[in-house]
Amino acid sequence: MITTTIVVYAEAVMSKTHFRTCHLCETMCGIAVEYEGDKILSIKGDPNDVLSKGNICPKATGLQDVHTDQDRLKAPIRKVNGEWQEVSWEEAFEFAAEKIVSSQKKHGYNSVASYMGRSIAHNLGSLIGIAPLREMLKTENIFTGSTVDQIPHNYAWQFMLGHPYFATVPDIDRTHYFLMLGTNPKISNGAMMSTGANPQKKFKEISARGGKTVLIDPRRNESADYVDEHHFIKPNTDALFLIGIINTIFEKGLATPGRLEAHIKGWDKVVSALKPFDMATIEKITGIAAEEIQRIAVELATAESAICYGRTGLSMVEFGGLCNWLMQVVNIITGNMDEPGGLMFPLNAIDTVGLQAKQGQFTFNAFRSRVSQRPEFAGELPLCVMAEEIMTPGEGQIRGLIALSGNPVLSMANGKLLEEAFDQLDFMISVDFYLTETTKHADIILPPVGPFEKSHYDLFYHTYDTINWSKYSPRLFKPEGKGYTDFEIIRELLKRVAAKRASGFKEKLQVKAVSKLVDIALTPDRIVALGLRFGPYGPGLNPFKDGLTLKKLKDNPGGVYLGPLQRSLPERIFTKDKKIDLAPDFYLDDLPRLYDRFYGGIQEQMDQDTEFDMTIISRLTHRTLGWMHNSERLVKGKHACTLLIHPKDAEKRSINQNSTVTVTSAVGSIEVPVEITDTIMPGVVSLPHSWGHNRKGTRKRVAEAHPGASLNDITNEKVVDELTSNAVVHGVPVKVELKRVAVAS
Ligand code: SF4
């Protein structure tokens, strides 16, 4: 008994706690990592974190599985005669740099493309490395995961406010009316609204202060339990619902631009452009009664403060561009733009938005993709064209790819086509610490260090803050052996490519000197320190000013609170004429596409001509993110990759709770087990995304044991939002058939 007590006491004394930000999503929760030596004992919420105050979701605990994961690559591997071989970092960097330089020398700069997965946005080193990497590659073939996700939001911010990253953030802590479309904050914990997890508590607080929360979604999803009202809506019809809201507000004379009236243009244009969309048709198409839409519009317009907010259900759809524009219109015409309780803008400690604006306007349509002529936006091409750009011969064909994290084979529409395309590349370089469905196609994989083996600062996701605050997370563990951070990998590649391109003694000497300087002077922490010092809250060069510095953040491991969101318009309107554009031609010109589809009989004709009588939508799950499927503690228990189907649709097809079904679309079919539930509307089925770990040649043993099916084996890269080229993952026509019925033992 005495011995046991002593052992327990000794363990308690030896363990330490490290505080950092969970970098897995934009919610940015504070975690307390209890560790002993290099062993993590537990991961819990940090009650002293300024934003999350101890709240976390289960995903954070999976980080310890990533830390200890035997499948996580710690050294570069190179494919030789189809077999992976561990190689030295020296060989890996030389191989990668040589491939880039020789391909571009022979076939031109555009012959090498880059892809950056969404997790790059959570990664300090990669974010800092992106600009110089793009500069070095000099290619137009730049792709990211944004065009399978949120790019329609960025378009709206660009065309209406003049800056694609000037995010409009719901002031959830002060609002009196929260209308949400195509979103599930209970599961996403925010998304474009960094709430520090537990947004459902904030929904309750809205109701408690006399306000109201309304959710519009084809699923009565997990958030529905916490809101005052939920309405089913047919997928891909949210644009019409929003037009119904806007028309009602105008018709009832409830439009009130408020403080910003003198800074808004295009008011009359919106009124006349949306008039032809009558309410009776909107009711028929959306499935929501006209009186309900009108009531919600009046409630929203007359609330003390209100927010109209939407996420992937409004961006990964065929009218995603229009949806995001209309959503902003609702907020602007009700006087809720840049007002407490409405949509607001954080002022970040490192003001990336302001710094980018100083460099001039972002581009749109400065060039087009070679094969299907899709326009670039903010310097990148949509991911929907990557496969054809690789597979179509001709000048400018992509022959080499450098892919930084992400797993587009599972996350991009028609992932199987991407696989075919990757196999046709002359070379592929991946920066990733897993052998995934995507990286298995690479010739070389350069693995960055693990999540606890580098420092962290959310350079990008603070732009979604619902309060102004700042936090820095130091490195916890030293990597095993010679570990390179993402930043160091990019830096090393840049140096070697520059050295190989240099010609003549003098130029080579210059490159060598600059490389040495970069090695010594350029580190992510130094850049963060500078950004903070000269940012809006920093002391600048004044040694007597008590401003925000990196040291201050290090002294406050839970972060530093910088105050509630403040009004920032009109000063921070970034359009050339300093006006908020309520009616950009870019959107007005796309309205006929919406009108013809639903008022001109195109949708009716499509419904008649097709064998696909159901619509599939994607969904998030509570415990998993695609790249975390190798965490045992996250995938254990009831399998998450099931197809939700309404009882009526199940009955029609003789499907029962034990059934596995075949889901078929225009591009392929998958088999999945079903879950019969009336939380999904009839005619719609739902499957989580980023599953499908049944491809051969990966090395993620836990994920392979829980493979699921990939939604993107049945989505079509050719079906996109024509305005923004964003992939369509919600609202794909499918048919569902019984595959087999499990016989009870
Ligand atoms: S919501 Fe979950 S995954 Fe996102 S930051 Fe918080 S703990 Fe991490």
PDB file of C-alpha atoms and ligand atoms in Angstrom, residues 22 24-25 27-29 56-57 59-60 188-189 197, ligand 1:
ATOM      1  CA  CYS A  22      -4.784  22.492 -31.170  1.00  0.00           C
ATOM      2  CA  LEU A  24      -6.382  20.741 -36.279  1.00  0.00           C
ATOM      3  CA  CYS A  25      -9.061  23.237 -37.178  1.00  0.00           C
ATOM      4  CA  THR A  27     -11.502  26.705 -33.776  1.00  0.00           C
ATOM      5  CA  MET A  28      -8.000  26.935 -32.256  1.00  0.00           C
ATOM      6  CA  CYS A  29      -8.774  25.369 -28.871  1.00  0.00           C
ATOM      7  CA  ILE A  56     -12.064  20.874 -26.804  1.00  0.00           C
ATOM      8  CA  CYS A  57     -13.496  18.232 -29.096  1.00  0.00           C
ATOM      9  CA  LYS A  59     -10.105  15.153 -32.161  1.00  0.00           C
ATOM     10  CA  ALA A  60      -7.485  16.934 -30.049  1.00  0.00           C
ATOM     11  CA  SER A 188     -17.298  21.624 -36.892  1.00  0.00           C
ATOM     12  CA  ASN A 189     -17.052  23.722 -33.721  1.00  0.00           C
ATOM     13  CA  ALA A 197     -15.420  24.946 -29.410  1.00  0.00           C
TER      14      ALA A 197
HETATM   15  S1  SF4 B   1     -12.580  21.905 -32.243  1.00  0.00           S
HETATM   16 FE1  SF4 B   1     -11.393  20.046 -31.882  1.00  0.00          FE
HETATM   17  S2  SF4 B   1     -10.060  19.847 -33.661  1.00  0.00           S
HETATM   18 FE2  SF4 B   1     -10.811  21.943 -33.641  1.00  0.00          FE
HETATM   19  S3  SF4 B   1      -9.245  23.071 -32.529  1.00  0.00           S
HETATM   20 FE3  SF4 B   1     -10.788  22.465 -31.022  1.00  0.00          FE
HETATM   21  S4  SF4 B   1     -10.040  20.534 -30.195  1.00  0.00           S
HETATM   22 FE4  SF4 B   1      -8.905  20.915 -32.083  1.00  0.00          FE
END
